[in-house]
């Protein structure tokens, strides 16, 4: 399936001289087309840097990042980013936020209206098309942001702690909505989170990063039976085992941080 992300011997250094910070070193990781992969790691280990490098917002210092074998050269509509703070345009309605990328791409009006409506319906925001962001809850804002990104049909969704600002019930409902959308649309997802439970619940694989400078520490494959309800999944022994494994690996890194 399309949407394979290959990261090879990646290094990212910010600044020069006394300001020099090596954020990522020697990171090699591959996300298959259509896979849901999460990245967890201690604060400052380079998770957002990694995501912005894949997005093409930042240049690599050395190494390569390719999508389906083609080295990335800046941002592109094959990759869509969803941020924690929604990044909506406050002066645009829900509908106008979702059509934004399509307008930029020169999609004709009727076509962009029908595409926007399709994704607004998909995130359960029908009826809210004419509202402005300030009239929406945090969960609704994030659903608008998701619809806006989905509207230009990227193969790859890059999500930077998208549910980090939401309370637990909202978080859970958006996680389930995202899983449904991922199942329907067959996107590749690279999902950054601090939350081990969230990573295990959502992902097929979880990469744990070392603390500064960040690199791949371990990768956990998550083979959960997802046919049951959320309650059945999160109370299963398998879920607890996966959570423990990821938590222990992450905890080793945060312990290092404390003792340094
Ligand atoms: N624009 C920048 N200029 C200089 N250093 C930066 C810049 N952005 C990030 N860094 C540094 O790079 C390292 C990785 O930062 P990054 O934000 O990618 O980590 P993170 O794992 O996403 O952190 P958090 O979990 O706290 O959001 C940190 O040491 C940070 O201070």
Short mmCIF file of C-alpha atoms and ligand atoms in Angstrom, two decimals:
data_model
loop_
_atom_site.label_atom_id
_atom_site.label_comp_id
_atom_site.label_asym_id
_atom_site.label_seq_id
_atom_site.Cartn_x
_atom_site.Cartn_y
_atom_site.Cartn_z
CA UNK A 1 0.00 0.00 0.00
CA UNK A 2 1.14 3.58 -0.70
CA UNK A 3 2.24 5.88 2.11
CA UNK A 4 5.38 4.08 3.31
CA UNK A 5 7.68 6.36 5.31
CA UNK A 6 11.35 5.34 5.43
CA UNK A 7 13.67 7.13 7.81
CA UNK A 8 17.32 6.28 7.45
CA UNK A 9 20.27 7.33 9.65
CA UNK A 10 18.50 10.59 10.42
CA UNK A 11 20.29 13.36 12.26
CA UNK A 12 18.94 16.79 13.12
CA UNK A 13 21.04 19.53 14.64
CA UNK A 14 19.63 22.93 15.54
CA UNK A 15 21.81 26.07 15.75
CA UNK A 16 25.56 26.50 15.65
CA UNK A 17 28.49 27.00 18.03
CA UNK A 18 27.42 27.44 21.63
CA UNK A 19 23.77 27.26 20.51
CA UNK A 20 24.22 23.89 18.82
CA UNK A 21 21.72 21.20 19.89
CA UNK A 22 21.66 17.74 18.43
CA UNK A 23 17.96 16.86 18.65
CA UNK A 24 18.02 13.52 16.78
CA UNK A 25 20.86 11.14 16.01
CA UNK A 26 21.15 7.98 13.93
CA UNK A 27 17.44 7.24 13.75
CA UNK A 28 16.33 4.53 11.35
CA UNK A 29 12.67 3.50 11.27
CA UNK A 30 10.15 2.47 8.66
CA UNK A 31 6.38 2.90 8.79
CA UNK A 32 4.52 0.70 6.32
CA UNK A 33 1.85 2.10 4.04
CA UNK A 34 -1.45 2.04 5.93
CA UNK A 35 0.22 1.35 9.28
CA UNK A 36 -0.68 3.16 12.52
CA UNK A 37 2.58 3.87 14.35
CA UNK A 38 3.02 5.92 17.51
CA UNK A 39 6.12 7.58 18.87
CA UNK A 40 6.60 8.05 22.61
CA UNK A 41 9.59 9.40 24.49
CA UNK A 42 10.64 11.74 27.27
CA UNK A 43 10.00 15.44 26.91
CA UNK A 44 12.57 17.06 24.61
CA UNK A 45 13.66 13.78 22.97
CA UNK A 46 12.81 15.07 19.51
CA UNK A 47 9.32 13.70 18.80
CA UNK A 48 7.97 16.95 17.32
CA UNK A 49 11.24 17.49 15.46
CA UNK A 50 10.86 14.05 13.89
CA UNK A 51 7.28 14.77 12.86
CA UNK A 52 8.16 18.17 11.35
CA UNK A 53 11.07 16.59 9.46
CA UNK A 54 8.67 14.02 7.96
CA UNK A 55 6.24 16.86 7.19
CA UNK A 56 9.05 18.70 5.38
CA UNK A 57 8.74 21.79 7.60
CA UNK A 58 12.38 21.31 8.64
CA UNK A 59 15.44 20.14 6.68
CA UNK A 60 17.38 17.08 7.80
CA UNK A 61 21.01 17.65 8.86
CA UNK A 62 22.00 14.23 7.49
CA UNK A 63 20.30 10.98 6.57
CA UNK A 64 17.13 10.66 4.52
CA UNK A 65 13.36 10.52 4.85
CA UNK A 66 11.46 9.07 1.89
CA UNK A 67 7.81 8.52 1.08
CA UNK A 68 7.30 5.49 -1.15
CA UNK A 69 10.98 5.61 -2.05
CA UNK A 70 11.06 9.32 -2.97
CA UNK A 71 13.16 11.54 -0.70
CA UNK A 72 10.97 14.33 0.62
CA UNK A 73 11.75 17.86 -0.47
CA UNK A 74 9.67 20.13 1.70
CA UNK A 75 5.98 19.95 2.56
CA UNK A 76 3.55 18.22 0.20
CA UNK A 77 -0.12 17.26 0.03
CA UNK A 78 0.83 13.59 0.39
CA UNK A 79 1.35 14.40 4.11
CA UNK A 80 -1.14 16.14 6.39
CA UNK A 81 -0.30 17.45 9.85
CA UNK A 82 -2.70 17.73 12.80
CA UNK A 83 -1.42 19.86 15.69
CA UNK A 84 -2.37 19.84 19.37
CA UNK A 85 -3.55 23.46 19.26
CA UNK A 86 -5.87 22.89 16.23
CA UNK A 87 -4.37 25.81 14.23
CA UNK A 88 -7.78 26.79 12.82
CA UNK A 89 -8.42 30.13 11.14
CA UNK A 90 -10.62 32.03 13.63
CA UNK A 91 -12.14 34.25 10.92
CA UNK A 92 -13.32 31.28 8.88
CA UNK A 93 -16.35 29.11 9.59
CA UNK A 94 -16.06 25.34 10.03
CA UNK A 95 -16.92 24.89 6.36
CA UNK A 96 -14.43 27.54 5.23
CA UNK A 97 -11.69 26.05 7.40
CA UNK A 98 -12.22 22.66 5.79
CA UNK A 99 -12.23 24.06 2.24
CA UNK A 100 -9.06 26.10 2.83
CA UNK A 101 -6.49 23.62 1.46
CA UNK A 102 -8.73 22.86 -1.51
CA UNK A 103 -9.00 26.55 -2.37
CA UNK A 104 -5.20 26.81 -2.20
CA UNK A 105 -4.99 23.86 -4.58
CA UNK A 106 -7.40 25.51 -7.01
CA UNK A 107 -10.10 22.84 -6.69
CA UNK A 108 -13.30 24.18 -8.34
CA UNK A 109 -15.94 25.51 -5.95
CA UNK A 110 -18.59 22.81 -6.36
CA UNK A 111 -16.08 20.03 -6.00
CA UNK A 112 -14.50 21.50 -2.89
CA UNK A 113 -17.91 22.01 -1.33
CA UNK A 114 -18.83 18.38 -1.83
CA UNK A 115 -15.44 17.14 -0.58
CA UNK A 116 -15.63 19.40 2.49
CA UNK A 117 -19.14 18.20 3.31
CA UNK A 118 -18.03 14.57 3.03
CA UNK A 119 -15.27 15.05 5.63
CA UNK A 120 -17.39 17.27 7.90
CA UNK A 121 -19.95 14.44 7.95
CA UNK A 122 -17.18 11.91 8.61
CA UNK A 123 -16.08 13.73 11.78
CA UNK A 124 -19.72 14.14 12.89
CA UNK A 125 -19.90 17.90 12.52
CA UNK A 126 -22.90 18.12 10.20
CA UNK A 127 -25.04 21.03 11.33
CA UNK A 128 -22.00 23.03 12.54
CA UNK A 129 -20.76 24.15 9.11
CA UNK A 130 -21.50 27.84 9.72
CA UNK A 131 -20.07 28.06 13.23
CA UNK A 132 -16.80 29.84 13.96
CA UNK A 133 -13.99 28.15 15.94
CA UNK A 134 -14.69 30.27 19.02
CA UNK A 135 -18.19 28.74 19.17
CA UNK A 136 -16.83 25.18 19.34
CA UNK A 137 -15.51 22.96 22.14
CA UNK A 138 -11.89 21.72 22.04
CA UNK A 139 -12.98 18.31 20.78
CA UNK A 140 -15.03 19.87 17.98
CA UNK A 141 -12.13 22.13 17.00
CA UNK A 142 -9.87 19.12 16.70
CA UNK A 143 -12.46 17.37 14.53
CA UNK A 144 -12.52 20.42 12.24
CA UNK A 145 -8.72 20.32 12.07
CA UNK A 146 -8.87 16.62 11.20
CA UNK A 147 -11.52 17.20 8.51
CA UNK A 148 -9.46 20.07 7.06
CA UNK A 149 -6.42 17.80 6.80
CA UNK A 150 -8.38 14.83 5.44
CA UNK A 151 -10.03 17.04 2.80
CA UNK A 152 -6.91 17.26 0.68
CA UNK A 153 -6.57 13.49 0.93
CA UNK A 154 -3.00 12.98 2.15
CA UNK A 155 -1.71 9.40 2.18
CA UNK A 156 -0.02 10.07 5.49
CA UNK A 157 -1.42 11.68 8.63
CA UNK A 158 1.17 13.20 10.96
CA UNK A 159 -0.37 13.89 14.36
CA UNK A 160 1.45 15.84 17.08
CA UNK A 161 -0.25 15.07 20.41
CA UNK A 162 -3.58 15.92 18.78
CA UNK A 163 -5.69 14.99 21.81
CA UNK A 164 -3.25 16.25 24.47
CA UNK A 165 -5.39 19.25 25.41
CA UNK A 166 -8.64 17.30 25.80
CA UNK A 167 -10.14 15.70 28.89
CA UNK A 168 -10.28 11.91 29.13
CA UNK A 169 -13.83 11.19 27.84
CA UNK A 170 -13.32 13.48 24.84
CA UNK A 171 -9.92 12.01 24.21
CA UNK A 172 -11.37 8.53 24.17
CA UNK A 173 -14.17 9.45 21.82
CA UNK A 174 -11.73 11.12 19.40
CA UNK A 175 -9.38 8.14 19.60
CA UNK A 176 -12.24 5.84 18.56
CA UNK A 177 -13.30 8.22 15.81
CA UNK A 178 -9.73 8.34 14.51
CA UNK A 179 -9.52 4.54 14.51
CA UNK A 180 -12.77 4.34 12.51
CA UNK A 181 -11.48 6.88 10.00
CA UNK A 182 -8.13 5.11 9.77
CA UNK A 183 -9.95 1.82 9.14
CA UNK A 184 -12.16 3.36 6.43
CA UNK A 185 -9.58 5.49 4.63
CA UNK A 186 -6.49 3.28 4.97
CA UNK A 187 -4.07 6.10 5.78
CA UNK A 188 -0.60 5.77 7.22
CA UNK A 189 -0.60 7.45 10.65
CA UNK A 190 2.43 8.65 12.61
CA UNK A 191 1.09 9.68 16.00
CA UNK A 192 3.09 11.49 18.69
CA UNK A 193 1.91 11.14 22.27
CA UNK A 194 3.07 11.32 25.88
CA UNK A 195 0.38 8.87 26.88
CA UNK A 196 1.41 5.20 26.91
CA UNK A 197 -2.20 3.97 27.13
CA UNK A 198 -3.17 6.09 24.13
CA UNK A 199 -0.20 4.77 22.12
CA UNK A 200 -1.03 1.13 22.91
CA UNK A 201 -4.76 1.55 22.31
CA UNK A 202 -4.32 3.16 18.89
CA UNK A 203 -1.23 1.65 17.35
CA UNK A 204 0.04 -1.38 15.55
CA UNK A 205 3.58 -0.43 16.59
CA UNK A 206 5.00 1.94 19.17
CA UNK A 207 8.50 3.37 18.85
CA UNK A 208 10.04 4.46 22.13
CA UNK A 209 12.74 7.11 21.78
CA UNK A 210 15.75 7.67 24.00
CA UNK A 211 16.14 10.96 25.77
CA UNK A 212 18.24 13.74 24.29
CA UNK A 213 19.54 13.33 21.63
CA UNK A 214 16.66 11.22 20.51
CA UNK A 215 16.98 7.97 18.66
CA UNK A 216 15.01 4.74 18.41
CA UNK A 217 15.27 2.81 21.66
CA UNK A 218 12.82 -0.04 21.17
CA UNK A 219 9.83 -0.82 18.99
CA UNK A 220 6.86 -2.70 20.44
CA UNK A 221 4.48 -4.54 18.14
CA UNK A 222 0.93 -4.32 19.46
CA UNK A 223 -1.18 -7.28 18.41
CA UNK A 224 -4.45 -6.62 20.22
CA UNK A 225 -7.76 -8.25 19.38
CA UNK A 226 -9.65 -5.06 18.49
CA UNK A 227 -12.97 -6.71 17.68
CA UNK A 228 -14.45 -5.99 21.11
CA UNK A 229 -15.53 -2.79 22.86
CA UNK A 230 -13.06 -0.27 24.31
CA UNK A 231 -13.80 -1.64 27.75
CA UNK A 232 -13.00 -5.20 26.69
CA UNK A 233 -9.77 -4.07 25.04
CA UNK A 234 -8.42 -1.87 27.84
CA UNK A 235 -9.26 -4.36 30.58
CA UNK A 236 -7.65 -7.32 28.76
CA UNK A 237 -4.45 -8.95 30.04
CA UNK A 238 -2.82 -8.41 26.66
CA UNK A 239 -3.45 -4.65 26.88
CA UNK A 240 -1.94 -4.52 30.38
CA UNK A 241 1.13 -6.46 29.18
CA UNK A 242 1.74 -4.14 26.23
CA UNK A 243 1.26 -1.10 28.41
CA UNK A 244 3.76 -2.41 30.96
CA UNK A 245 6.35 -3.16 28.31
CA UNK A 246 6.12 0.31 26.76
CA UNK A 247 5.91 2.03 30.15
CA UNK A 248 9.03 0.24 31.47
CA UNK A 249 11.07 1.17 28.43
CA UNK A 250 9.91 4.79 28.63
CA UNK A 251 10.44 4.91 32.38
CA UNK A 252 14.08 3.84 32.00
CA UNK A 253 14.59 6.94 29.86
CA UNK A 254 12.83 9.33 32.22
CA UNK A 255 14.79 7.84 35.15
CA UNK A 256 18.01 8.65 33.28
CA UNK A 257 16.77 12.19 33.00
CA UNK A 258 16.17 12.48 36.73
CA UNK A 259 19.51 10.99 37.80
CA UNK A 260 21.68 13.07 35.44
N1 LIG B 1 13.75 25.59 16.83
C1 LIG B 1 14.62 25.06 17.68
N2 LIG B 1 15.82 25.60 17.89
C2 LIG B 1 16.70 25.04 18.75
N3 LIG B 1 16.47 23.91 19.45
C3 LIG B 1 15.28 23.33 19.30
C4 LIG B 1 14.28 23.87 18.40
N4 LIG B 1 13.18 23.05 18.45
C5 LIG B 1 13.48 22.07 19.32
N5 LIG B 1 14.72 22.24 19.83
C6 LIG B 1 15.40 21.35 20.78
O1 LIG B 1 15.44 20.05 20.20
C7 LIG B 1 15.17 19.06 21.18
C8 LIG B 1 13.95 18.25 20.77
O2 LIG B 1 12.79 19.08 20.83
P1 LIG B 1 11.34 18.55 20.42
O3 LIG B 1 10.38 19.69 20.63
O4 LIG B 1 11.40 17.94 19.08
O5 LIG B 1 11.09 17.41 21.51
P2 LIG B 1 9.74 16.68 21.96
O6 LIG B 1 10.11 15.28 22.25
O7 LIG B 1 8.68 16.93 20.94
O8 LIG B 1 9.40 17.46 23.30
P3 LIG B 1 8.01 17.57 24.10
O9 LIG B 1 7.57 16.17 24.39
O10 LIG B 1 8.37 18.34 25.33
O11 LIG B 1 7.05 18.31 23.19
C9 LIG B 1 15.01 19.80 22.50
O12 LIG B 1 16.26 19.80 23.16
C10 LIG B 1 14.63 21.20 22.08
O13 LIG B 1 15.05 22.15 23.02
#
